[in-house]
């Protein structure tokens, strides 16, 4: 982590090489250290995503039953369900931002402290050859990158993947032939773009 601050002017034996396996190991350590809050965030994200699927379901019932079959008695329950889902989604979204925001900020603070401790142990020759702005930039902004690991980034990635698979399952359930045609068309279009 902080060892990558050593510039080319510092002896190579003090410099640690950053490899993909080292980066993955450190990312796993960060995630494991915050596993409780991340698990809470995943649960809140699941509730929020499920509540987000209520509105499309209510619009289907609205068009098929209320308008198509003239069932006006379903209008109030549909409105209440859509309103409740919106409230649940807002509350879980706020809670998710609070839980993961605090986790990310704590991780960033710890990383900045570790980098600052490392920088304070560097030889004086390093400070003579490095601009103070570069040093401050590394201490303050390089630690921001872990916000995507222990903050909203990871949970949003997992949430997007789960929602996509759930939507794909629903689409296959509704009309597997149309879904398959759409997927093949998108794959052809994507490969042509690539």
Short mmCIF file of C-alpha atoms in Angstrom, two decimals, residues 53-190:
data_model
loop_
_atom_site.label_atom_id
_atom_site.label_comp_id
_atom_site.label_asym_id
_atom_site.label_seq_id
_atom_site.Cartn_x
_atom_site.Cartn_y
_atom_site.Cartn_z
CA UNK A 53 -39.24 -4.08 -8.86
CA UNK A 54 -42.67 -3.37 -7.35
CA UNK A 55 -43.38 -0.38 -9.60
CA UNK A 56 -43.00 -2.31 -12.89
CA UNK A 57 -45.21 -5.08 -11.47
CA UNK A 58 -47.89 -2.59 -10.46
CA UNK A 59 -47.85 -0.97 -13.90
CA UNK A 60 -48.43 -4.39 -15.49
CA UNK A 61 -51.42 -5.00 -13.22
CA UNK A 62 -52.64 -1.47 -13.86
CA UNK A 63 -52.65 -1.91 -17.63
CA UNK A 64 -53.82 -5.55 -17.73
CA UNK A 65 -56.43 -5.57 -14.97
CA UNK A 66 -57.48 -2.02 -14.07
CA UNK A 67 -57.61 -0.64 -17.62
CA UNK A 68 -58.03 -3.87 -19.64
CA UNK A 69 -60.62 -5.59 -17.44
CA UNK A 70 -62.14 -2.45 -15.86
CA UNK A 71 -61.21 -3.46 -12.31
CA UNK A 72 -61.22 -0.07 -10.60
CA UNK A 73 -61.24 -1.78 -7.19
CA UNK A 74 -57.52 -2.60 -7.68
CA UNK A 75 -56.54 1.04 -8.14
CA UNK A 76 -56.17 1.93 -4.44
CA UNK A 77 -54.20 -1.21 -3.49
CA UNK A 78 -51.88 -0.63 -6.46
CA UNK A 79 -51.33 3.00 -5.48
CA UNK A 80 -50.63 2.00 -1.87
CA UNK A 81 -48.21 -0.74 -2.97
CA UNK A 82 -46.35 1.66 -5.28
CA UNK A 83 -46.21 4.34 -2.57
CA UNK A 84 -45.01 1.88 0.09
CA UNK A 85 -42.34 0.52 -2.27
CA UNK A 86 -41.15 4.06 -2.99
CA UNK A 87 -40.92 4.86 0.73
CA UNK A 88 -39.06 1.59 1.44
CA UNK A 89 -36.69 2.28 -1.43
CA UNK A 90 -35.99 5.81 -0.16
CA UNK A 91 -35.38 4.65 3.42
CA UNK A 92 -33.10 1.77 2.42
CA UNK A 93 -31.22 4.01 -0.02
CA UNK A 94 -30.58 6.57 2.71
CA UNK A 95 -29.56 3.89 5.21
CA UNK A 96 -27.28 2.29 2.63
CA UNK A 97 -25.52 5.58 1.95
CA UNK A 98 -25.08 6.20 5.68
CA UNK A 99 -23.76 2.72 6.51
CA UNK A 100 -21.37 2.47 3.59
CA UNK A 101 -20.36 6.13 3.72
CA UNK A 102 -19.21 5.77 7.31
CA UNK A 103 -17.38 2.54 6.48
CA UNK A 104 -15.62 4.09 3.50
CA UNK A 105 -14.66 7.22 5.42
CA UNK A 106 -13.21 5.15 8.27
CA UNK A 107 -11.18 3.07 5.81
CA UNK A 108 -9.92 6.19 4.03
CA UNK A 109 -8.88 7.73 7.36
CA UNK A 110 -7.01 4.57 8.36
CA UNK A 111 -5.29 4.43 4.96
CA UNK A 112 -4.25 8.08 5.20
CA UNK A 113 -2.81 7.47 8.66
CA UNK A 114 -0.85 4.47 7.38
CA UNK A 115 0.50 6.46 4.44
CA UNK A 116 1.41 9.37 6.73
CA UNK A 117 3.24 7.00 9.11
CA UNK A 118 5.14 5.56 6.17
CA UNK A 119 6.04 8.99 4.79
CA UNK A 120 7.30 10.15 8.18
CA UNK A 121 9.80 7.26 8.18
CA UNK A 122 11.24 8.06 4.72
CA UNK A 123 14.79 9.38 4.52
CA UNK A 124 15.40 13.12 4.30
CA UNK A 125 16.81 12.68 0.77
CA UNK A 126 13.32 11.64 -0.37
CA UNK A 127 11.85 14.92 0.84
CA UNK A 128 14.66 16.85 -0.88
CA UNK A 129 13.86 15.23 -4.22
CA UNK A 130 10.02 15.17 -4.01
CA UNK A 131 7.74 18.16 -4.29
CA UNK A 132 5.53 18.71 -1.28
CA UNK A 133 2.41 18.97 -3.48
CA UNK A 134 2.98 15.44 -4.82
CA UNK A 135 3.40 14.16 -1.28
CA UNK A 136 0.22 15.84 -0.05
CA UNK A 137 -1.65 14.62 -3.10
CA UNK A 138 -0.64 11.05 -2.42
CA UNK A 139 -1.57 11.21 1.23
CA UNK A 140 -4.93 12.90 0.65
CA UNK A 141 -6.23 11.61 -2.70
CA UNK A 142 -4.67 8.20 -3.28
CA UNK A 143 -6.57 6.78 -0.31
CA UNK A 144 -9.86 7.84 -1.93
CA UNK A 145 -9.58 4.86 -4.27
CA UNK A 146 -10.63 2.46 -1.53
CA UNK A 147 -14.03 4.16 -1.39
CA UNK A 148 -15.01 1.98 -4.35
CA UNK A 149 -14.04 -1.19 -2.50
CA UNK A 150 -15.66 -0.66 0.90
CA UNK A 151 -18.14 2.05 -0.08
CA UNK A 152 -21.04 2.15 -2.48
CA UNK A 153 -19.01 0.94 -5.46
CA UNK A 154 -18.86 -2.74 -4.52
CA UNK A 155 -22.45 -2.91 -3.28
CA UNK A 156 -23.75 -1.13 -6.39
CA UNK A 157 -21.79 -3.53 -8.62
CA UNK A 158 -23.19 -6.58 -6.85
CA UNK A 159 -26.66 -5.03 -6.79
CA UNK A 160 -26.55 -4.34 -10.52
CA UNK A 161 -25.49 -7.89 -11.29
CA UNK A 162 -28.18 -9.40 -9.04
CA UNK A 163 -30.86 -7.13 -10.50
CA UNK A 164 -29.79 -7.97 -14.05
CA UNK A 165 -29.98 -11.71 -13.39
CA UNK A 166 -33.34 -11.36 -11.65
CA UNK A 167 -34.72 -9.32 -14.56
CA UNK A 168 -33.31 -11.86 -17.02
CA UNK A 169 -35.03 -14.67 -15.12
CA UNK A 170 -38.34 -12.79 -15.20
CA UNK A 171 -37.95 -12.09 -18.91
CA UNK A 172 -37.26 -15.78 -19.62
CA UNK A 173 -40.32 -16.67 -17.55
CA UNK A 174 -42.56 -14.23 -19.44
CA UNK A 175 -41.37 -15.04 -22.97
CA UNK A 176 -38.24 -17.13 -23.38
CA UNK A 177 -38.18 -16.92 -27.20
CA UNK A 178 -38.31 -13.12 -27.32
CA UNK A 179 -35.68 -12.89 -24.55
CA UNK A 180 -33.37 -15.28 -26.39
CA UNK A 181 -33.76 -13.35 -29.65
CA UNK A 182 -32.97 -10.11 -27.82
CA UNK A 183 -29.88 -11.55 -26.12
CA UNK A 184 -28.52 -12.97 -29.39
CA UNK A 185 -29.14 -9.65 -31.13
CA UNK A 186 -27.36 -7.75 -28.35
CA UNK A 187 -24.43 -10.19 -28.47
CA UNK A 188 -24.08 -9.73 -32.23
CA UNK A 189 -24.27 -5.97 -31.87
CA UNK A 190 -21.75 -6.01 -28.98
#
